[in-house]
Tab-separated table of C-alpha atoms (C1' of nucleotides) in Angstrom:
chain	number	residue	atom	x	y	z
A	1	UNK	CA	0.000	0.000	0.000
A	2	UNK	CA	1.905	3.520	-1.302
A	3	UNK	CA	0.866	6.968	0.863
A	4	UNK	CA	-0.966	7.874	-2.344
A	5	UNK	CA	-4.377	6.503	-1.144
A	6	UNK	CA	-7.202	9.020	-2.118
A	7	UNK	CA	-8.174	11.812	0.109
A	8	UNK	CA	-10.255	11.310	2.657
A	9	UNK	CA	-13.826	11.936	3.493
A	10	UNK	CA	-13.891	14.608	5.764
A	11	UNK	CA	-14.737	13.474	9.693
A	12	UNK	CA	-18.181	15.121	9.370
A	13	UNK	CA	-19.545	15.940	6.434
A	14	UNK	CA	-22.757	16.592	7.855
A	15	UNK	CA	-24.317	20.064	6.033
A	16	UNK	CA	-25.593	22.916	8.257
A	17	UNK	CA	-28.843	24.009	9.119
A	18	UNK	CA	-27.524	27.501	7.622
A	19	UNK	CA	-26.363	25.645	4.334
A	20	UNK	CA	-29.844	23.685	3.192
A	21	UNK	CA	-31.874	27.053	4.265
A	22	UNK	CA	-34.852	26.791	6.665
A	23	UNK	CA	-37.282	26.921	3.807
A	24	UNK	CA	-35.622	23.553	2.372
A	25	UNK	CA	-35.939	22.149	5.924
A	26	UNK	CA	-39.094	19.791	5.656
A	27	UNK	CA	-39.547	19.453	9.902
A	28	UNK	CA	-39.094	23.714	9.877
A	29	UNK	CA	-41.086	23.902	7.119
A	30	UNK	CA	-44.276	21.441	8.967
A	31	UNK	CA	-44.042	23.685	12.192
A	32	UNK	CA	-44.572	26.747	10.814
A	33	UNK	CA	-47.348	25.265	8.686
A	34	UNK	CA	-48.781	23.423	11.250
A	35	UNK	CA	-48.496	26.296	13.879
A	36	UNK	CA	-50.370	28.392	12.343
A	37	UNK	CA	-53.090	25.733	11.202
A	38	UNK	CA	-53.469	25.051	14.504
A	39	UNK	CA	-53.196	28.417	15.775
A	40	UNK	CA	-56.170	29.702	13.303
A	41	UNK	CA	-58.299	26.879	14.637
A	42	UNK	CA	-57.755	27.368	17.680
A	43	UNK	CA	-58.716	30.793	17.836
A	44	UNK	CA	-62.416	30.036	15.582
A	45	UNK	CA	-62.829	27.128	18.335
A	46	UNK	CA	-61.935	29.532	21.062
A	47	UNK	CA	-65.547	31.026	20.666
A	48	UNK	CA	-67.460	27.633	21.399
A	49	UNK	CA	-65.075	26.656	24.630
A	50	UNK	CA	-63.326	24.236	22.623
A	51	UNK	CA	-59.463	23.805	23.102
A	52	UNK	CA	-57.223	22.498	20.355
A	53	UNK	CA	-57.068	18.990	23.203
A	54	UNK	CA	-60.695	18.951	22.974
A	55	UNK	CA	-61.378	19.539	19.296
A	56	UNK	CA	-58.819	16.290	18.553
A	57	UNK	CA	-59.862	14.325	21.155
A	58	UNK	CA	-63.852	14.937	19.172
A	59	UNK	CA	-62.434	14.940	15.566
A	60	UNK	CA	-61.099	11.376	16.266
A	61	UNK	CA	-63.896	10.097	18.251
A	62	UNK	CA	-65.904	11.063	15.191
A	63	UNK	CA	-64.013	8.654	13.058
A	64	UNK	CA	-62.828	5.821	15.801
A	65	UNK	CA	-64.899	3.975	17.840
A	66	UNK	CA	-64.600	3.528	21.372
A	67	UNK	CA	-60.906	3.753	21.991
A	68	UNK	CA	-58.692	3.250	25.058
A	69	UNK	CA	-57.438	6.501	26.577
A	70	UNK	CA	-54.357	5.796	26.108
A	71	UNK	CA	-54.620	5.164	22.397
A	72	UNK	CA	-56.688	8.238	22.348
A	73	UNK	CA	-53.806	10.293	23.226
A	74	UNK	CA	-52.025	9.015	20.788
A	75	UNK	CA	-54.045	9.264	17.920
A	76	UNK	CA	-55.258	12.834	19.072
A	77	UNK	CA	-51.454	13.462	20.353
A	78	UNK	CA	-52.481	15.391	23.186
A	79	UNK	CA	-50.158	14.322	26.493
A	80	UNK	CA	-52.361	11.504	28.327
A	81	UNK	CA	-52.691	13.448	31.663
A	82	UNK	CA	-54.249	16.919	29.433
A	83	UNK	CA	-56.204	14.216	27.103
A	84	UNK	CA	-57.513	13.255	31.054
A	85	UNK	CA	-58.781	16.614	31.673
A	86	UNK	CA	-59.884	17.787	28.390
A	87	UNK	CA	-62.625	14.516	28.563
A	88	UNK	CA	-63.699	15.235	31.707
A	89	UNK	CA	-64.786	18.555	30.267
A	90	UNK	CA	-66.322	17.358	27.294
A	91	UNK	CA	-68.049	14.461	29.351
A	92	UNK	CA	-69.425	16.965	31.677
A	93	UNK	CA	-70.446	18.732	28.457
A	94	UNK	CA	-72.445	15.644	27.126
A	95	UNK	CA	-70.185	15.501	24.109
A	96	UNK	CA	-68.464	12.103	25.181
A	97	UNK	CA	-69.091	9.125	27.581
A	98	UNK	CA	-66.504	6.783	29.565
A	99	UNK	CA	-67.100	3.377	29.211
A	100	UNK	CA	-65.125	0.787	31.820
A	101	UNK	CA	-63.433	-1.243	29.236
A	102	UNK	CA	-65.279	-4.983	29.507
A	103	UNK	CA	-62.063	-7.298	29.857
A	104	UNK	CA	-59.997	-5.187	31.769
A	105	UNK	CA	-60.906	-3.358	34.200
A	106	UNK	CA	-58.108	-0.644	34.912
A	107	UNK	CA	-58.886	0.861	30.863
A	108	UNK	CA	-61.442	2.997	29.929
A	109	UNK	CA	-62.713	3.078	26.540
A	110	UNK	CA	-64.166	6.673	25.387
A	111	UNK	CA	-67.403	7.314	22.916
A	112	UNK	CA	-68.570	10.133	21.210
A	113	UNK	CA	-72.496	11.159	21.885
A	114	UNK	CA	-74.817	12.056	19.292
A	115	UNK	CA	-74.386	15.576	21.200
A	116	UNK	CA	-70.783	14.893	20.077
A	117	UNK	CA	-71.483	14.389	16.975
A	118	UNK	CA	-73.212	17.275	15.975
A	119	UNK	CA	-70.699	19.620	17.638
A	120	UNK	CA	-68.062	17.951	15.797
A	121	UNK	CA	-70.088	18.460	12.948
A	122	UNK	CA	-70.275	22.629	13.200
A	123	UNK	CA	-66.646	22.238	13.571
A	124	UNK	CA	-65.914	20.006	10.736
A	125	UNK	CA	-66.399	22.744	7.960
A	126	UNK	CA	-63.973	25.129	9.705
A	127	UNK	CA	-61.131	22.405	9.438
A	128	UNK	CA	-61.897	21.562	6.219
A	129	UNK	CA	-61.519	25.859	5.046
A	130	UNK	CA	-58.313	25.454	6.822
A	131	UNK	CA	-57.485	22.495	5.236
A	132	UNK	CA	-58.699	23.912	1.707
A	133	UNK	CA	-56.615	27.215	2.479
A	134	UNK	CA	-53.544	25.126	3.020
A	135	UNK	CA	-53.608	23.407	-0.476
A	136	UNK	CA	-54.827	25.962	-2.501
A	137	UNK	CA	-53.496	25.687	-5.826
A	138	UNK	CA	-51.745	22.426	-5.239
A	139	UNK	CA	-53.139	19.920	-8.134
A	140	UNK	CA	-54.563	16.387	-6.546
A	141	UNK	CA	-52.147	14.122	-8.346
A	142	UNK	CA	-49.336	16.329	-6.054
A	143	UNK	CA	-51.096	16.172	-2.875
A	144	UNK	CA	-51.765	12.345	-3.533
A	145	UNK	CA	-48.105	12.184	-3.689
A	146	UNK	CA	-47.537	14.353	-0.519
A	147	UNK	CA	-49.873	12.287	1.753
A	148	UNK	CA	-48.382	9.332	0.702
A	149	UNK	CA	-44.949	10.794	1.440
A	150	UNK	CA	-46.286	11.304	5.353
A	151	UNK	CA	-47.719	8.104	4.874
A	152	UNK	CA	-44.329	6.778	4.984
A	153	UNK	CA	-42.899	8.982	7.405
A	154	UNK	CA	-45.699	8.505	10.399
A	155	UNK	CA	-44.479	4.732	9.925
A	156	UNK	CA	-40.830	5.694	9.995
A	157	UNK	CA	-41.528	8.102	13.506
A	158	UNK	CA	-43.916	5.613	15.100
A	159	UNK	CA	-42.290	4.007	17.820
A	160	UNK	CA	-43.656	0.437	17.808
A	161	UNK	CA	-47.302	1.090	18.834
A	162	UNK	CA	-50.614	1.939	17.225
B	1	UNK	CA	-88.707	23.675	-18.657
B	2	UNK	CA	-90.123	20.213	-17.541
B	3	UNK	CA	-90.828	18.912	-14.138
B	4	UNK	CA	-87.405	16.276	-15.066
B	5	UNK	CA	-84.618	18.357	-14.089
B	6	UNK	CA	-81.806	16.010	-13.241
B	7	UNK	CA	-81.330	15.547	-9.474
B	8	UNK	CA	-80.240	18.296	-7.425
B	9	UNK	CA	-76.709	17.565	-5.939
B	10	UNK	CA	-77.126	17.574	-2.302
B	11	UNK	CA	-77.118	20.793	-0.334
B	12	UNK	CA	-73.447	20.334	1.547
B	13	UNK	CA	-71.358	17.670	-0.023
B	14	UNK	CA	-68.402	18.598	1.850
B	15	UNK	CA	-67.087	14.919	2.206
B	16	UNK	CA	-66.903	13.547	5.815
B	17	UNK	CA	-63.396	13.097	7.681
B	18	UNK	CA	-64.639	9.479	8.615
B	19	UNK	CA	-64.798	9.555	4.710
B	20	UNK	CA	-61.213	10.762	4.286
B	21	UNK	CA	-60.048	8.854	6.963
B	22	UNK	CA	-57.366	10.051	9.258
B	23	UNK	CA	-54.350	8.810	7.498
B	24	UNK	CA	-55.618	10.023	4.273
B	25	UNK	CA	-55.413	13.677	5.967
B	26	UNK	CA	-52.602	15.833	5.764
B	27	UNK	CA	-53.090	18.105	9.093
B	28	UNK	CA	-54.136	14.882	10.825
B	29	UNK	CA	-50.372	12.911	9.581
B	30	UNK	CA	-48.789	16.337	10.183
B	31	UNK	CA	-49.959	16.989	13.756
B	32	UNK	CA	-48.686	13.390	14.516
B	33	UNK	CA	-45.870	13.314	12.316
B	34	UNK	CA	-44.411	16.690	13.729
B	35	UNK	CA	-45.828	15.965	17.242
B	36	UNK	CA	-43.613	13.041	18.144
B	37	UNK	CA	-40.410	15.210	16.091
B	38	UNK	CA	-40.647	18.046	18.230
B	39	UNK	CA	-41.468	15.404	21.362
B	40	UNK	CA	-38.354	13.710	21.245
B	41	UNK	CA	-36.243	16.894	20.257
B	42	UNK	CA	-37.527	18.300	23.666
B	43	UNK	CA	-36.546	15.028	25.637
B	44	UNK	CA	-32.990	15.294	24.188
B	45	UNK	CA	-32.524	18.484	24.584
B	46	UNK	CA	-34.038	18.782	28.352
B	47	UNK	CA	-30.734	17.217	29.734
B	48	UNK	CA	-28.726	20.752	28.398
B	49	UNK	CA	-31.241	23.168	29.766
B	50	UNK	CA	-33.293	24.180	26.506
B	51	UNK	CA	-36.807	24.349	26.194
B	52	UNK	CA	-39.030	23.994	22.792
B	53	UNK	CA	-38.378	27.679	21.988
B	54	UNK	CA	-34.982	28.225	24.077
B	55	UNK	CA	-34.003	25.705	20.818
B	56	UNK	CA	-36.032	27.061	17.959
B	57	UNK	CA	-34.728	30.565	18.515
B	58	UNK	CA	-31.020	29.204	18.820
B	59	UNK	CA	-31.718	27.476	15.169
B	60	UNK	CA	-33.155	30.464	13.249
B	61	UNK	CA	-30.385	32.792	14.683
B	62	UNK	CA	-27.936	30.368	13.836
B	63	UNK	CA	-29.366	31.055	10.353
B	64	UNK	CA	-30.813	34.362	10.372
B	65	UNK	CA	-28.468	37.717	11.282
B	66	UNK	CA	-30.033	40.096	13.699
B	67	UNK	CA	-33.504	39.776	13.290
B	68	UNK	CA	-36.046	41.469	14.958
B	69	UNK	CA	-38.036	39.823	18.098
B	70	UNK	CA	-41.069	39.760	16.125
B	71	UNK	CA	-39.843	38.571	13.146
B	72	UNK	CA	-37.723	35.691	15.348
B	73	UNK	CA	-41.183	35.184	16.544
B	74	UNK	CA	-42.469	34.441	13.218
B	75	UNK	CA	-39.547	32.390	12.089
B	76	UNK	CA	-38.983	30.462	14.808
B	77	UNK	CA	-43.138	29.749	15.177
B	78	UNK	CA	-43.382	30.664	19.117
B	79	UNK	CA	-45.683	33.366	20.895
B	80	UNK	CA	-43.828	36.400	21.113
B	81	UNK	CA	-44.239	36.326	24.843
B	82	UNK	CA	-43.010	33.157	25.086
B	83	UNK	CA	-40.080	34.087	22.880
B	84	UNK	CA	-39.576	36.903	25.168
B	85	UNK	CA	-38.393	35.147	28.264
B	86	UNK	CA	-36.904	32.324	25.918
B	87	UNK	CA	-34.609	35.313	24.919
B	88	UNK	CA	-34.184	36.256	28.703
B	89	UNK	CA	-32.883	32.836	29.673
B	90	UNK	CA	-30.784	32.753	26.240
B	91	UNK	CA	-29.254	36.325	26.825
B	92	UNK	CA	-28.661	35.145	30.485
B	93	UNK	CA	-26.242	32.120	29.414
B	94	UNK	CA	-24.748	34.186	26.884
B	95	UNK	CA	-25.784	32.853	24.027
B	96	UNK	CA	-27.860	35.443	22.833
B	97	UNK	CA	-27.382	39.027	23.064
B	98	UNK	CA	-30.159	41.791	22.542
B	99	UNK	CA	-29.353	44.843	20.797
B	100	UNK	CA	-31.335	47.909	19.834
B	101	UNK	CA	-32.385	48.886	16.183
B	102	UNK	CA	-30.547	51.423	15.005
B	103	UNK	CA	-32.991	53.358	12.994
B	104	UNK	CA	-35.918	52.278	15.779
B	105	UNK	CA	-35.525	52.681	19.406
B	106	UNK	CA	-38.682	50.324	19.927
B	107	UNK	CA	-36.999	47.553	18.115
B	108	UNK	CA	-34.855	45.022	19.548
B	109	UNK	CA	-32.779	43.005	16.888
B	110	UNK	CA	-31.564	39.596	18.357
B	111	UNK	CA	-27.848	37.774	17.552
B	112	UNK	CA	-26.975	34.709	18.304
B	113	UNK	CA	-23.006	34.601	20.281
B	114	UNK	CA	-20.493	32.267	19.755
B	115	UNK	CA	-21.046	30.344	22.492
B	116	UNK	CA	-24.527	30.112	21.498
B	117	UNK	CA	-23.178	28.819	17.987
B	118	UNK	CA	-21.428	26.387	19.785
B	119	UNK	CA	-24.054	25.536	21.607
B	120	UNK	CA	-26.556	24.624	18.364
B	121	UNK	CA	-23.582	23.110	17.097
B	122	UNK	CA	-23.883	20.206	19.644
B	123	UNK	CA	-27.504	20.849	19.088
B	124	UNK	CA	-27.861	20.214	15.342
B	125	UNK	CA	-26.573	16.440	14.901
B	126	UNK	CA	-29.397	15.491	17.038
B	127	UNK	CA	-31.564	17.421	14.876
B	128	UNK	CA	-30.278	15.802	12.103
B	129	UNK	CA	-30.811	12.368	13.465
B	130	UNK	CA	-34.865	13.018	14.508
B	131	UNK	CA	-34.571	14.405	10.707
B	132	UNK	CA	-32.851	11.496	8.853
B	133	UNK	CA	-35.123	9.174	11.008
B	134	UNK	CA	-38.096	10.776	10.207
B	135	UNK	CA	-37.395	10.635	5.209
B	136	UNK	CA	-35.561	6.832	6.423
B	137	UNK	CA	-36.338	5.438	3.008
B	138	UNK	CA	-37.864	8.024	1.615
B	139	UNK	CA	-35.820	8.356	-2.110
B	140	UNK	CA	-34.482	11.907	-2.961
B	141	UNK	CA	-36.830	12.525	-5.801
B	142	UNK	CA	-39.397	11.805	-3.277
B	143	UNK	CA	-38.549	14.694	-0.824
B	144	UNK	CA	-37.672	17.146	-2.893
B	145	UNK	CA	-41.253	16.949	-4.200
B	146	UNK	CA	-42.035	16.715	-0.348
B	147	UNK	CA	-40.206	19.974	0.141
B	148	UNK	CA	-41.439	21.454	-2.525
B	149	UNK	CA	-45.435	21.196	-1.885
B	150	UNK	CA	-44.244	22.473	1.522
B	151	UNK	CA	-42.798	25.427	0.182
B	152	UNK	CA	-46.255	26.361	-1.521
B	153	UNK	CA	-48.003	25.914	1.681
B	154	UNK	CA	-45.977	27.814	2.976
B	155	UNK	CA	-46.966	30.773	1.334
B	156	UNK	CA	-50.514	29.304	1.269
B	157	UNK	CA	-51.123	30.386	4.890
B	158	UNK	CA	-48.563	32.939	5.361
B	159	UNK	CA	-50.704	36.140	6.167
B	160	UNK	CA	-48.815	38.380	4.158
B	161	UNK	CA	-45.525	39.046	6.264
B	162	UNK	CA	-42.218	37.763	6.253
C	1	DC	C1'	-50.285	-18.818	43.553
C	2	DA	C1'	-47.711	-15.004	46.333
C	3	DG	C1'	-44.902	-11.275	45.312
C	4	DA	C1'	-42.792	-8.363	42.060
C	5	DT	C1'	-43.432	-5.908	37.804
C	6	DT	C1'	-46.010	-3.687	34.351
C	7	DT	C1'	-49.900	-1.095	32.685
C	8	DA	C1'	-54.154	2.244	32.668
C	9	DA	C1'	-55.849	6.324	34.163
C	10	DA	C1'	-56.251	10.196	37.310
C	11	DT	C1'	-54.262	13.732	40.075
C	12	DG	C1'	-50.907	16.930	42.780
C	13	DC	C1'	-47.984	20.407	41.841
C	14	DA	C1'	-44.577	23.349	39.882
C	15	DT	C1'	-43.643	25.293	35.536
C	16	DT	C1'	-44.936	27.183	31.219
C	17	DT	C1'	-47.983	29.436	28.378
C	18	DG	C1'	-50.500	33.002	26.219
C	19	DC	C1'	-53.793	36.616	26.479
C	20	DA	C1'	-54.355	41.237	27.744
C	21	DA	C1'	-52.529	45.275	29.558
C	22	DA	C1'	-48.621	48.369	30.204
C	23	DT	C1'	-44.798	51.008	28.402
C	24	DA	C1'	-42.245	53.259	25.101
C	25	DT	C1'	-41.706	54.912	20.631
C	26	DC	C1'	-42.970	55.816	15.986
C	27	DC	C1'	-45.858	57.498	12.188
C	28	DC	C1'	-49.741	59.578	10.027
C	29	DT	C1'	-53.118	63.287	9.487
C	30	DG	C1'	-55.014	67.509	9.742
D	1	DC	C1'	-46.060	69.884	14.574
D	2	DA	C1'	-49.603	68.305	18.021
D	3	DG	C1'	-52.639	64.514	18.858
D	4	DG	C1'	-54.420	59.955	17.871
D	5	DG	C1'	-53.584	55.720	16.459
D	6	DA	C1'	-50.236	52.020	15.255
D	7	DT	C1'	-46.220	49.172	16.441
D	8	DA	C1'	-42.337	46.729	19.337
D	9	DT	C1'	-41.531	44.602	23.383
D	10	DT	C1'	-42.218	43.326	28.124
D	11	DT	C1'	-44.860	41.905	32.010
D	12	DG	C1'	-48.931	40.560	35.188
D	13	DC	C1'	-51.791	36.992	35.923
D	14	DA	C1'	-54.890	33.277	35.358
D	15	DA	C1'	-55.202	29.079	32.929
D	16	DA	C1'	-53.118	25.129	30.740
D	17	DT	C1'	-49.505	21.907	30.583
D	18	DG	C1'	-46.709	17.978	31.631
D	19	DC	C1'	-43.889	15.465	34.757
D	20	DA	C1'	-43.997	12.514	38.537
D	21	DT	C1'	-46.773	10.138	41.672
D	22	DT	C1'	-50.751	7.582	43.113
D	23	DT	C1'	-54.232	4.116	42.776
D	24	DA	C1'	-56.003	0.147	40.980
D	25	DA	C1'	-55.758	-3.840	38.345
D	26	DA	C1'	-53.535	-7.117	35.259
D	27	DT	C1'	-49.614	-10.096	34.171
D	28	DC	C1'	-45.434	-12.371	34.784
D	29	DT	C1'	-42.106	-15.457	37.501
D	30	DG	C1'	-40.199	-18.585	40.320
DNA sequence: CAGATTTAAATGCATTTGCAAATATCCCTG
DNA sequence: CAGGGATATTTGCAAATGCATTTAAATCTG
């Protein structure tokens, strides 16, 4: 072996936040979109005392049936011990009902009321103008492509679980 | 004009989110998707003393010269409040330092020090990682037309500012 | 099958958050 | 150029958050 072996990879080559740009940074990129989706809807569901916990923990009780707390919090990714309080207000609204799970007795399963239902329902169209807003002028064969994309990455960031 | 007029199309036909289903969603996949990024980032970075927006500030400065506290605001997608005694506690270890506008004695612009560069610098492989984690698989082609449908969003739900 | 370990959910408590108000300065309009 | 509104930032305070603990029940292990 001579000394004239080829020059080495430098140690780190790994590029700088300052060097692929913020706006070419996909996670900076999905917080600011995000924060202020969430921040607009949070202000319109400010007016009918919902919080953004609330209004997830309804929006997927309108679409799952009867699931475990815990899973709850992880579909509506609210922290388990704020997913706690939030249904205690909405079952003291009427909106949802606690159900002791049948085969285990420490787990609660959690249903949505017909009350529920039809509040979810008033706030349905609101998400969906946000929603719209977001993809305006973004053609369906590209935002078939982009859900599929986080398809693929909410399977990469799950841990093992739901 | 006959009695035979072809059937109305119902009165709302805004399709359901049961109908979409959740992983079919993009605020649904993003809310998770960015939930357990940011989740994670926070865990790792509790054990050195920064916070959610301690960090985020920290990355745009490392990025962004000088900028004002309500454009850092903006940028770095935290309450200007909140980004307010983020910049206290920042300014206090030394890795920020406020200084006044020159042209506007209201304004404060904000620069990040070089221990604070330091600091992101130990930061920013861990970002990296959550990052890499999160495309795993994902082929190039793939997230630049990620990034790019991003990018329009972007401006999508910007207000009008910065 | 008793004891140790894990898991589900609720709760106590200190911290963090964010709205609204306060303060200081700037800018526009008559 | 004075006065009224707009803008930049900080701060007071009540509410929300999340960590750690508690309680209760299930499951594992020797």
């Amino acid at each position: 072996m001579t000394d004239q072996s080829p020059p080495e990879k430098p140690p780190s080559s790994l590029p700088r936040l300052g060097e692929i740009g913020l706006t070419n940074y996909a996670p900076y990129l999905m917080n600011r979109i995000m924060g202020r989706y969430n921040a607009s809807l949070r202000d319109e569901m400010a007016g009918l005392g919902l919080t953004t916990p609330k209004m997830r923990a309804l929006a997927v009780l309108s679409v799952i049936e009867g699931p475990l707390i815990r899973e709850l919090a992880v579909y509506s990714v609210v922290e388990q011990s704020t997913l706690s309080r939030a249904l205690d207000q909405l079952a003291g609204e009427g909106l949802v009902r606690r159900e002791a799970d049948a085969s285990d007795s420490r787990a609660t399963r959690v249903f949505i009321t017909e009350a529920g239902r039809t509040a979810f329902e008033t706030l349905w169209p609101r998400m969906a103008e946000a929603h719209a807003r977001m993809f305006r002028g973004i053609p369906d064969e590209e935002r078939r492509a982009f859900v599929g994309t986080l398809q693929k990455m909410l399977t990469n960031i799950r841990k093992h679980e739901i």
